[in-house]
Short mmCIF file of C-alpha atoms and ligand atoms in Angstrom, two decimals:
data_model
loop_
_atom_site.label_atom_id
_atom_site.label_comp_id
_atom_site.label_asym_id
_atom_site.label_seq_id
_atom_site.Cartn_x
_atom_site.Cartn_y
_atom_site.Cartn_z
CA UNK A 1 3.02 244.65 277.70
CA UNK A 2 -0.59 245.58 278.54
CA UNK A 3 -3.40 242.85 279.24
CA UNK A 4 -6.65 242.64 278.30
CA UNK A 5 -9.85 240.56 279.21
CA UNK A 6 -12.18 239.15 276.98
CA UNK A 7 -15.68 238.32 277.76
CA UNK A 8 -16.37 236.82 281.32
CA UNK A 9 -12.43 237.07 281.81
CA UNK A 10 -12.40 233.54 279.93
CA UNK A 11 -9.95 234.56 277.74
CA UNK A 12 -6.85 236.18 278.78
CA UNK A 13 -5.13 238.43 276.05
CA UNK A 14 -1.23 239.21 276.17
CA UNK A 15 -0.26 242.23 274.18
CA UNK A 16 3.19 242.83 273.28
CA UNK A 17 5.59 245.01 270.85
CA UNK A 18 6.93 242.15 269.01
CA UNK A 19 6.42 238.75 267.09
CA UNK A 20 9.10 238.04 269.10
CA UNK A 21 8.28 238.51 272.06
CA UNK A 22 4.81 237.16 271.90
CA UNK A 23 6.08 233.84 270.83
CA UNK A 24 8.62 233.75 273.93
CA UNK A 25 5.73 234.68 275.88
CA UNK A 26 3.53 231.81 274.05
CA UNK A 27 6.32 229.24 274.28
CA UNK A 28 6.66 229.65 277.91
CA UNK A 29 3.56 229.23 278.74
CA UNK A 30 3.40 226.11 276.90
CA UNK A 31 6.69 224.69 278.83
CA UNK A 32 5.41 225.59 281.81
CA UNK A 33 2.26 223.52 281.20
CA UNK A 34 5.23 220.41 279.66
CA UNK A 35 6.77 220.98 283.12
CA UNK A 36 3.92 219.97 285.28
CA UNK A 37 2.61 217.16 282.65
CA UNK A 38 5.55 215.49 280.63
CA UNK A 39 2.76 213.41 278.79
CA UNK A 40 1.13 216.17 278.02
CA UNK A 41 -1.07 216.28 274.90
CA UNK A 42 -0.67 219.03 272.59
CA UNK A 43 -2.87 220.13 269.71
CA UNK A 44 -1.19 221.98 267.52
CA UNK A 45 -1.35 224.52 264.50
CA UNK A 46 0.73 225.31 261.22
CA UNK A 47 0.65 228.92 258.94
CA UNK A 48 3.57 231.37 259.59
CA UNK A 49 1.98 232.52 263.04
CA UNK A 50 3.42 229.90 265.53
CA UNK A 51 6.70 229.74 263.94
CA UNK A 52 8.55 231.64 266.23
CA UNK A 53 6.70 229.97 268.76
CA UNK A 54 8.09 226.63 267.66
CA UNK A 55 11.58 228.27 267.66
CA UNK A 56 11.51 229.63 271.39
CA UNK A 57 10.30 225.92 272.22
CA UNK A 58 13.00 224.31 270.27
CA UNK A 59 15.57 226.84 271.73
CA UNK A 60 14.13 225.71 275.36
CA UNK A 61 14.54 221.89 274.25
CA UNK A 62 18.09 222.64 273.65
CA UNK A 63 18.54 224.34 276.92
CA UNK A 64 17.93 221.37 278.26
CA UNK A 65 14.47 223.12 280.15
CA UNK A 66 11.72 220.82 278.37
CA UNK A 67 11.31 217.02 277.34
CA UNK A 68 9.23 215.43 274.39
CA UNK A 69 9.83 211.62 274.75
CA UNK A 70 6.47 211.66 276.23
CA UNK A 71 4.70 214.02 274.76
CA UNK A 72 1.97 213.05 272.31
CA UNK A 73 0.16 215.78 269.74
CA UNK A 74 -2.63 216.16 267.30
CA UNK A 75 -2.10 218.43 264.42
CA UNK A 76 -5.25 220.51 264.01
CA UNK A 77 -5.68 220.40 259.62
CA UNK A 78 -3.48 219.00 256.59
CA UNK A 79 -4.59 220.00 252.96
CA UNK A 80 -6.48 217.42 250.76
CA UNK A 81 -5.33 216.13 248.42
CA UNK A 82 -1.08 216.50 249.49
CA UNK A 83 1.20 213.70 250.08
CA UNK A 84 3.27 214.32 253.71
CA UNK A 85 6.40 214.54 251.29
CA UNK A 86 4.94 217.97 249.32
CA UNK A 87 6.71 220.85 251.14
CA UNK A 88 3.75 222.28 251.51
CA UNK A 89 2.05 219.67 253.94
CA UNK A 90 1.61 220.29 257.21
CA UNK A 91 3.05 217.29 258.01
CA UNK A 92 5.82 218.50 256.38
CA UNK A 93 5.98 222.25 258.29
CA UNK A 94 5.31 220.65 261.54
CA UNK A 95 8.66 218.10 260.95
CA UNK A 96 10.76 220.65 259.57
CA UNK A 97 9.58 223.25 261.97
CA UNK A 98 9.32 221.52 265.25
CA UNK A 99 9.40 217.43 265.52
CA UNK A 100 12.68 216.88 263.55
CA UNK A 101 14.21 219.36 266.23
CA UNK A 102 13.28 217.99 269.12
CA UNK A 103 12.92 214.73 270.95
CA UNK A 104 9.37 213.89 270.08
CA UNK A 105 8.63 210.46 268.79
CA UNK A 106 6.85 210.92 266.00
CA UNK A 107 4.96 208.30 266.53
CA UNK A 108 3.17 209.92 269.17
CA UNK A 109 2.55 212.74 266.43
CA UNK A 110 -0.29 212.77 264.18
CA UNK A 111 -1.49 215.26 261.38
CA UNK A 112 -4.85 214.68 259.28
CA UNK A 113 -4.09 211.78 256.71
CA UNK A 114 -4.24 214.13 253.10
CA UNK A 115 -4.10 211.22 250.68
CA UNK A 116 -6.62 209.52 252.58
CA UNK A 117 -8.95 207.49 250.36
CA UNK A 118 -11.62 206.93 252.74
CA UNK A 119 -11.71 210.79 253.81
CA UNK A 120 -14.84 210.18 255.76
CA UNK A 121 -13.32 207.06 257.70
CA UNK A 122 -10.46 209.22 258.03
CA UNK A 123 -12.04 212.11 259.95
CA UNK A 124 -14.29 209.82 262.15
CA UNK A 125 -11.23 207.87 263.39
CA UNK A 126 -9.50 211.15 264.01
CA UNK A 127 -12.01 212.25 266.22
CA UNK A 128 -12.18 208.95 268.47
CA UNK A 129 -7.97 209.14 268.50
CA UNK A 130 -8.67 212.13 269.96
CA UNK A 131 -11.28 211.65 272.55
CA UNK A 132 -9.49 208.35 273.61
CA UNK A 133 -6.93 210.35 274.59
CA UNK A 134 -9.01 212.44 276.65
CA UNK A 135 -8.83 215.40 274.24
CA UNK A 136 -6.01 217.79 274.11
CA UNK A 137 -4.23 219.23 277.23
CA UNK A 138 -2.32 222.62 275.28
CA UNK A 139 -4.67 223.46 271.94
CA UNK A 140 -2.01 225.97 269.73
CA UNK A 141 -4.43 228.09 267.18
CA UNK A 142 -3.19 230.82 264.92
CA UNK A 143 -6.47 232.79 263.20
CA UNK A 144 -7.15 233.46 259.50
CA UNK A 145 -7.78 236.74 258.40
CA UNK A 146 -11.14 235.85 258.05
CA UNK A 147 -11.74 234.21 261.17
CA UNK A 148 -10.89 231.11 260.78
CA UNK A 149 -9.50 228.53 263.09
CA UNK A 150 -7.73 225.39 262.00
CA UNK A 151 -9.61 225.37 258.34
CA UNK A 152 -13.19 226.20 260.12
CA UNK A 153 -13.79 228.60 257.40
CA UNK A 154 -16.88 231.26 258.17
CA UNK A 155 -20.12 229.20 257.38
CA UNK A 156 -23.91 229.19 258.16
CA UNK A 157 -23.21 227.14 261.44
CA UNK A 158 -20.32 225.39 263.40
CA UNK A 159 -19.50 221.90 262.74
CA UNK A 160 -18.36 219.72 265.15
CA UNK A 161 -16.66 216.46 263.71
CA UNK A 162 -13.35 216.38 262.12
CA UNK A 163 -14.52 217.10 258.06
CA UNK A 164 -13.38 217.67 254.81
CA UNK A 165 -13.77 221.62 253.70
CA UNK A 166 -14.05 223.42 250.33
CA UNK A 167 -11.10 225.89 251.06
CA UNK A 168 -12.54 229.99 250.73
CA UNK A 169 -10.96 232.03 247.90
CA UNK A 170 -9.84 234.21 250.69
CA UNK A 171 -7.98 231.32 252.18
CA UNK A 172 -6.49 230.06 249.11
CA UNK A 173 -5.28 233.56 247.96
CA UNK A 174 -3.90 233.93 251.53
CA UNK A 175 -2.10 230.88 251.10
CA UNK A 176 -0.93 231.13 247.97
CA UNK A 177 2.19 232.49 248.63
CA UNK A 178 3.78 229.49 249.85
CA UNK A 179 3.00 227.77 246.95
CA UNK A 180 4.51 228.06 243.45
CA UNK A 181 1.27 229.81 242.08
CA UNK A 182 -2.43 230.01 243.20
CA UNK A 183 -3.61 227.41 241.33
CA UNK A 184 -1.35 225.08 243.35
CA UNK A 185 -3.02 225.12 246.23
CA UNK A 186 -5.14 222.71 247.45
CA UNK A 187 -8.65 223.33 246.99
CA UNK A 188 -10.14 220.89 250.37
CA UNK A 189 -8.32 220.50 253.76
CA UNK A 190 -9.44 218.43 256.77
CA UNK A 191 -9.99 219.78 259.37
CA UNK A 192 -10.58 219.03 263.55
CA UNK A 193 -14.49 220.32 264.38
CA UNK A 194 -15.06 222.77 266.70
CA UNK A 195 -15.89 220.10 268.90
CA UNK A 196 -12.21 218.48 269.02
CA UNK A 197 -10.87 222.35 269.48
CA UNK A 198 -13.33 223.19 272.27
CA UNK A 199 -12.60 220.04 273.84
CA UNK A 200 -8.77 221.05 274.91
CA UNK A 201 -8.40 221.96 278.00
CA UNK A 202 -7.11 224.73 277.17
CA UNK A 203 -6.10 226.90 274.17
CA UNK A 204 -3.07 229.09 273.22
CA UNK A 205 -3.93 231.13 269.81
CA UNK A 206 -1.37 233.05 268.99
CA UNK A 207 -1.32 236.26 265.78
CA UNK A 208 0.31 239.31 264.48
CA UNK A 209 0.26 241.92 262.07
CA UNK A 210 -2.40 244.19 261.06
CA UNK A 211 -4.02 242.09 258.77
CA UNK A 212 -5.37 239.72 261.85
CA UNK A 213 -6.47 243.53 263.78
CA UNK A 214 -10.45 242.88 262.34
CA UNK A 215 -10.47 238.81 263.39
CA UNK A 216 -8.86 239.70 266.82
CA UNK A 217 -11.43 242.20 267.41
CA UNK A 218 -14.63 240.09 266.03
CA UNK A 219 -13.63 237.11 267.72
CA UNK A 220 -13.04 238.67 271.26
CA UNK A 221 -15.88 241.56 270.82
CA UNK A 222 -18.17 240.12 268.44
CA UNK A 223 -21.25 237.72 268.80
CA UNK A 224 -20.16 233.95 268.87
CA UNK A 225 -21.29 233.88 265.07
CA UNK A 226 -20.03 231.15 262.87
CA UNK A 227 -19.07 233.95 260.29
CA UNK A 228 -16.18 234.38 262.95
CA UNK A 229 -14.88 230.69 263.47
CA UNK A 230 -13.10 231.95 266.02
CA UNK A 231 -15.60 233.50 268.23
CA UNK A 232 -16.71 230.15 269.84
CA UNK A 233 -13.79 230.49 271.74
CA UNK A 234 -15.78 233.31 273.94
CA UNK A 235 -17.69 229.74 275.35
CA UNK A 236 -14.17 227.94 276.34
CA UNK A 237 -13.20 227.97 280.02
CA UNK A 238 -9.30 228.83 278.97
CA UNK A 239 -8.29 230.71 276.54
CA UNK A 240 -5.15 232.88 276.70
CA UNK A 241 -4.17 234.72 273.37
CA UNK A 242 -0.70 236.23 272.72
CA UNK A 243 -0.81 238.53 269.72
CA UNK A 244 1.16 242.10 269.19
CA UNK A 245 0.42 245.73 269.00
CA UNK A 246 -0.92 245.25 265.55
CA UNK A 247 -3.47 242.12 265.62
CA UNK A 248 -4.32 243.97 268.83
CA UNK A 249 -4.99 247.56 266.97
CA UNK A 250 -9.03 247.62 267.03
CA UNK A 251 -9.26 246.25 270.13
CA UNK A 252 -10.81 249.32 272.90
C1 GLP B 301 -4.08 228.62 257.63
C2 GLP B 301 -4.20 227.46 258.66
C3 GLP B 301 -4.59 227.96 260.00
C4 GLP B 301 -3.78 229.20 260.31
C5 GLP B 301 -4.21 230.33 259.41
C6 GLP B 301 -3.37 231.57 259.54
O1 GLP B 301 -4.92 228.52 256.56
N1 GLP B 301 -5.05 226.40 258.28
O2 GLP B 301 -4.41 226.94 260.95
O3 GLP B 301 -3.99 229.60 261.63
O4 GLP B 301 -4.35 229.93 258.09
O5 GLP B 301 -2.14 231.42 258.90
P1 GLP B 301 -0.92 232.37 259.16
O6 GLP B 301 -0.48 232.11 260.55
O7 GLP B 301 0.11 231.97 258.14
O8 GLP B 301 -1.41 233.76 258.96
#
């Protein structure tokens, strides 16, 4: 494993051979951080990136080596308009892929409300829930091809609130293949701001493969440039990234 410095050593970069291995790697360093806080607050993300990262935690839960009874979390997006029962919610993926496995109470958990009717009053009381609990301790991020973080798709400018987004075509056809066909996927999402993401103490992102090589790069080499939703995180005081020889590929 080689390691790598971003811009004003801010943002720590772990490079390893295997999906595997970075998620261990991830997934420790979140334990560690459960350890020394059991109420610990963790932010965290859904797509296929932090899957294995959910399974080295779970594995540790078993082991008897971390506790959730007291930990709380905010999901970062959910797709608008899905019910939490479609298998294709987030919080669907985040039950089936971490809560129903380990001892979190999930009603410490909460995901953006997709069926919500008011999706305004939604997003506003989102944000407060969040900043009454003094922000997240552990913020988990996986990147989008493209850049994006949570469902901060590359615009004109950052926004900070918790908001409803018109979902890219690049998104949707990256998405689409968890979904029966294309034109099943949602078309909105709502997502956490920039401002509830850059409020964590501090953030885990975690990506792999090839096809996240150009993001990697822009976001740790590139201006901070809205077209890279990612690259604000070259302005947060704690960033450590675990991604493998591939997403790492264009990087010097
Ligand atoms: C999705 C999610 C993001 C995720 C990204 C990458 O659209 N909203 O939170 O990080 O795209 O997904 P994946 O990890 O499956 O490549």
């Amino acid at each position: 494993m080689k390691k790598y410095y971003g811009y004003k050593n801010n943002i720590e970069v772990n490079v390893f051979d295997t999906y595997e291995q970075l998620s261990e790697a991830a997934a420790s360093f979140i334990a560690e951080r459960m350890k020394a806080n059991p109420n610990i607050i963790l932010g965290l993300a859904t797509g296929s990136s932090p899957v294995g990262m959910y399974d080295a935690l779970t594995a540790k839960y078993e082991a008897g080596e971390i506790d959730f009874s007291a930990v709380r979390s905010f999901n970062l997006d959910e797709y608008y308009p899905l019910p939490p029962e479609n298998d294709q919610s987030y919080r669907y993926f985040m039950n089936e892929n971490l809560f129903d496995r380990v001892n979190i109470d999930k009603a410490n958990t909460r995901v953006p409300n997709g069926m919500a009717k008011d999706v305004e009053a939604e997003c506003a009381d989102y944000d407060v829930a969040v900043a009454a609990a003094g922000g997240t301790d552990v913020q988990v991020l996986g990147i989008g091809g493209n850049g994006h973080i949570g469902f901060n798709e590359p615009a004109e400018a950052f926004t900070a609130g918790t908001h409803k987004v018109t979902l890219t075509e690049n998104t949707i056809k990256a998405n689409a293949r968890f979904f029966a066909s294309e034109a099943d996927v949602p078309r909105y999402a709502v997502t956490m701001g920039m401002g509830c993401i850059m409020s964590a103490k501090s953030i885990v992102l975690v990506a792999n493969g090839k096809a996240k090589a150009q993001a990697i790069a822009d976001m740790l080499t590139g201006d901070v440039d809205p077209l890279c939703p990612a690259s604000i995180l070259q302005l947060h005081p704690e960033v450590h990234v675990f991604i493998d020889k591939e997403a790492a590929s264009l990087l010097g």
